[in-house]
Short mmCIF file of C-alpha atoms in Angstrom, two decimals:
data_model
loop_
_atom_site.label_atom_id
_atom_site.label_comp_id
_atom_site.label_asym_id
_atom_site.label_seq_id
_atom_site.Cartn_x
_atom_site.Cartn_y
_atom_site.Cartn_z
CA GLY A 136 -0.03 0.02 0.09
CA SER A 137 0.79 3.80 -0.34
CA ALA A 138 -0.30 6.80 1.00
CA CYS A 139 -3.28 7.28 -1.59
CA HIS A 140 -4.11 3.37 -1.39
CA PRO A 141 -4.21 1.46 1.59
CA ALA A 142 -2.95 -1.78 1.79
CA GLY A 143 -6.77 -3.00 2.59
CA SER A 144 -8.34 -1.36 -0.33
CA SER A 145 -9.69 -3.07 -3.27
CA VAL A 146 -8.11 -1.07 -5.99
CA THR A 147 -5.98 -3.06 -8.64
CA ARG A 148 -3.23 -1.93 -11.16
CA GLY A 149 -4.50 0.23 -13.73
CA SER A 150 -7.83 1.50 -11.98
CA ARG A 151 -7.89 4.89 -10.32
CA PRO A 152 -10.21 5.36 -7.45
CA ALA A 153 -12.52 8.12 -7.75
CA ARG A 154 -11.05 11.08 -5.86
CA TYR A 155 -14.78 13.19 -4.97
CA SER A 156 -17.79 11.44 -3.71
CA ALA A 157 -20.51 14.45 -3.95
CA THR A 158 -22.44 14.12 -6.77
CA MET A 159 -23.50 17.30 -8.88
CA PRO A 160 -26.93 18.63 -8.42
CA SER A 161 -29.05 17.99 -11.01
CA ASP A 162 -31.28 21.52 -11.48
CA PRO A 163 -29.60 25.19 -10.82
CA ARG A 164 -29.79 26.82 -7.33
CA PRO A 165 -33.25 28.56 -7.49
CA SER A 166 -31.74 31.82 -7.38
CA ALA A 167 -29.81 31.14 -10.59
CA ARG A 168 -32.52 31.08 -12.62
CA ALA A 169 -32.99 33.84 -14.99
CA ASP A 170 -36.49 33.11 -15.51
CA ASP A 171 -37.32 33.94 -11.75
CA ALA A 172 -35.34 37.52 -11.76
CA PRO A 173 -37.61 40.01 -12.03
CA ASP A 174 -37.49 42.74 -14.32
CA PRO A 175 -34.75 45.64 -13.06
CA GLY A 176 -37.46 48.13 -13.70
CA PRO A 177 -41.17 47.93 -14.50
CA ARG A 178 -40.50 50.39 -17.65
CA ASP A 179 -36.82 48.94 -18.85
CA ARG A 180 -38.75 46.47 -21.19
CA PRO A 181 -40.83 49.25 -23.12
CA VAL A 182 -38.41 51.67 -22.79
CA VAL A 183 -35.77 49.68 -24.20
CA ALA A 184 -38.07 48.53 -27.07
CA SER A 185 -38.96 52.04 -27.74
CA LEU A 186 -35.63 53.12 -28.12
CA LEU A 187 -34.75 50.19 -30.57
CA GLY A 188 -37.81 51.49 -32.55
CA VAL A 189 -36.26 55.07 -33.14
CA GLU A 190 -32.67 53.18 -34.40
CA ALA A 191 -35.09 51.24 -36.76
CA LEU A 192 -36.80 54.14 -37.38
CA LEU A 193 -33.81 56.51 -38.51
CA LEU A 194 -32.51 53.75 -40.42
CA VAL A 195 -35.85 53.87 -42.22
CA ILE A 196 -35.33 57.73 -42.51
CA THR A 197 -31.60 57.02 -43.86
CA ALA A 198 -32.65 54.35 -46.52
CA THR A 199 -35.27 57.17 -47.67
CA TYR A 200 -32.45 59.60 -48.24
CA CYS A 201 -30.76 57.35 -50.17
CA PHE A 202 -33.76 56.48 -52.59
CA ILE A 203 -33.96 60.13 -52.77
CA GLY A 204 -30.18 60.33 -53.40
CA VAL A 205 -30.36 57.78 -56.25
CA SER A 206 -33.38 59.52 -57.62
CA GLY A 207 -31.99 63.11 -57.63
CA GLY A 208 -28.81 61.85 -59.06
CA LEU A 209 -26.72 62.63 -55.75
CA LEU A 210 -26.27 58.71 -54.87
CA ASP A 211 -24.96 56.24 -57.81
CA ALA A 212 -27.94 54.09 -58.44
CA ARG A 213 -26.25 50.54 -57.46
CA PHE A 214 -24.90 51.80 -53.92
CA GLY A 215 -27.55 53.76 -53.34
CA VAL A 216 -29.92 51.47 -53.83
CA GLY A 217 -28.24 48.70 -52.43
CA LEU A 218 -27.42 50.86 -49.38
CA ALA A 219 -31.05 51.44 -48.77
CA VAL A 220 -32.14 47.83 -49.12
CA PHE A 221 -29.25 47.13 -46.46
CA LEU A 222 -30.55 49.56 -43.82
CA LEU A 223 -33.64 48.65 -44.48
CA LEU A 224 -33.13 44.70 -43.62
CA PHE A 225 -31.26 46.13 -40.45
CA ALA A 226 -34.48 48.17 -39.76
CA LEU A 227 -36.47 45.42 -39.85
CA ALA A 228 -34.07 43.23 -37.52
CA LEU A 229 -34.53 45.71 -35.11
CA GLY A 230 -38.02 46.29 -35.04
CA VAL A 231 -37.75 42.14 -34.68
CA ALA A 232 -35.89 42.45 -31.67
CA ALA A 233 -38.20 45.19 -30.14
CA ARG A 234 -40.87 42.85 -30.31
CA SER A 235 -38.72 39.99 -28.82
CA ILE A 236 -37.56 42.31 -26.24
CA LEU A 237 -41.15 42.98 -25.21
CA ALA A 238 -42.23 39.53 -25.08
CA LYS A 239 -38.54 38.31 -23.01
CA GLY A 240 -37.36 36.83 -25.90
CA ARG A 241 -33.63 35.67 -26.35
CA PHE A 242 -33.16 37.07 -29.95
CA GLY A 243 -34.02 41.12 -29.37
CA LEU A 244 -30.84 40.72 -26.07
CA GLY A 245 -28.33 39.06 -28.41
CA PHE A 246 -29.20 40.72 -31.47
CA GLY A 247 -30.04 44.34 -29.69
CA LEU A 248 -26.09 43.99 -27.81
CA THR A 249 -24.25 43.10 -31.21
CA TRP A 250 -26.27 45.71 -33.03
CA GLN A 251 -25.32 48.75 -30.18
CA LEU A 252 -20.95 47.30 -30.90
CA PHE A 253 -21.61 47.86 -34.69
CA GLN A 254 -23.23 51.00 -34.04
CA ALA A 255 -21.15 52.54 -31.82
CA LEU A 256 -18.43 51.70 -34.36
CA ILE A 257 -20.37 53.32 -37.03
CA GLY A 258 -20.68 56.73 -34.48
CA ALA A 259 -16.70 56.54 -34.12
CA SER A 260 -16.60 56.87 -38.07
CA LEU A 261 -19.01 59.37 -38.02
CA LEU A 262 -17.10 61.41 -35.81
CA ARG A 263 -13.59 61.01 -37.58
CA GLY A 264 -15.86 62.68 -40.76
CA ALA A 265 -16.55 65.03 -39.30
CA LEU A 266 -20.41 64.24 -38.87
CA TYR A 267 -20.52 65.05 -35.50
CA TRP A 268 -24.33 65.40 -34.51
CA GLN A 269 -24.57 62.04 -36.00
CA GLY A 270 -21.82 60.70 -34.64
CA GLY A 271 -22.73 62.25 -31.34
CA LEU A 272 -26.55 60.63 -31.46
CA ALA A 273 -24.95 56.85 -32.86
CA LEU A 274 -22.65 56.42 -30.02
CA LEU A 275 -25.22 58.46 -27.43
CA LEU A 276 -27.86 55.60 -28.78
CA ALA A 277 -25.84 53.03 -29.00
CA VAL A 278 -24.21 53.32 -25.12
CA ALA A 279 -27.14 54.07 -24.00
CA VAL A 280 -29.51 51.32 -25.30
CA PHE A 281 -26.05 48.91 -24.51
CA VAL A 282 -26.67 49.50 -20.91
CA LEU A 283 -30.50 48.89 -20.43
CA LEU A 284 -30.17 45.73 -21.96
CA THR A 285 -27.24 44.34 -20.42
CA ARG A 286 -29.72 45.36 -17.50
CA LEU A 287 -32.26 43.21 -18.62
CA VAL A 288 -29.80 39.68 -19.50
CA ARG A 289 -30.98 37.91 -15.68
CA SER A 290 -34.69 38.32 -15.72
CA THR A 291 -35.11 37.13 -19.94
CA PRO A 292 -35.88 33.07 -19.49
CA LEU A 293 -33.53 31.12 -21.05
CA PRO A 294 -34.50 28.86 -24.40
CA GLY A 295 -36.22 26.08 -23.43
CA GLY A 296 -38.53 27.51 -21.11
CA GLU A 297 -37.76 25.22 -18.11
CA ARG A 298 -33.82 25.60 -17.47
#
């Protein structure tokens, strides 16, 4: 025998004894479940959904400006229409994310947080391009919505409903 395996133990050569005898719990602690956590504030979800809606509206306005620029000859037709369609698709996705936030869905959180990071990069680029109020607005919205979205993470249920 050795210090780890006393002489009378039933450990055979090549086998290892179990080091831990405690079993892992099958269910998470009740306090750690996301669906049990209340919203941080009663108006947080509607405020976040409204801000995502404002961002979607701003994208629609910008897409409309692109279409007007194409029809007036300010933008190349291919570039202007492509940019407008791109902006409209993201505006639609923001609308779906806003609806998801209201319904306590996970899509709104993931897409919303990712979009805010992307929007902050765009805002910084606008500031570098001397578009100060547009860049400032983009950054302000991105930071505000990002912070509000992170407050909703614990109160949004995980997929599957039970866990």
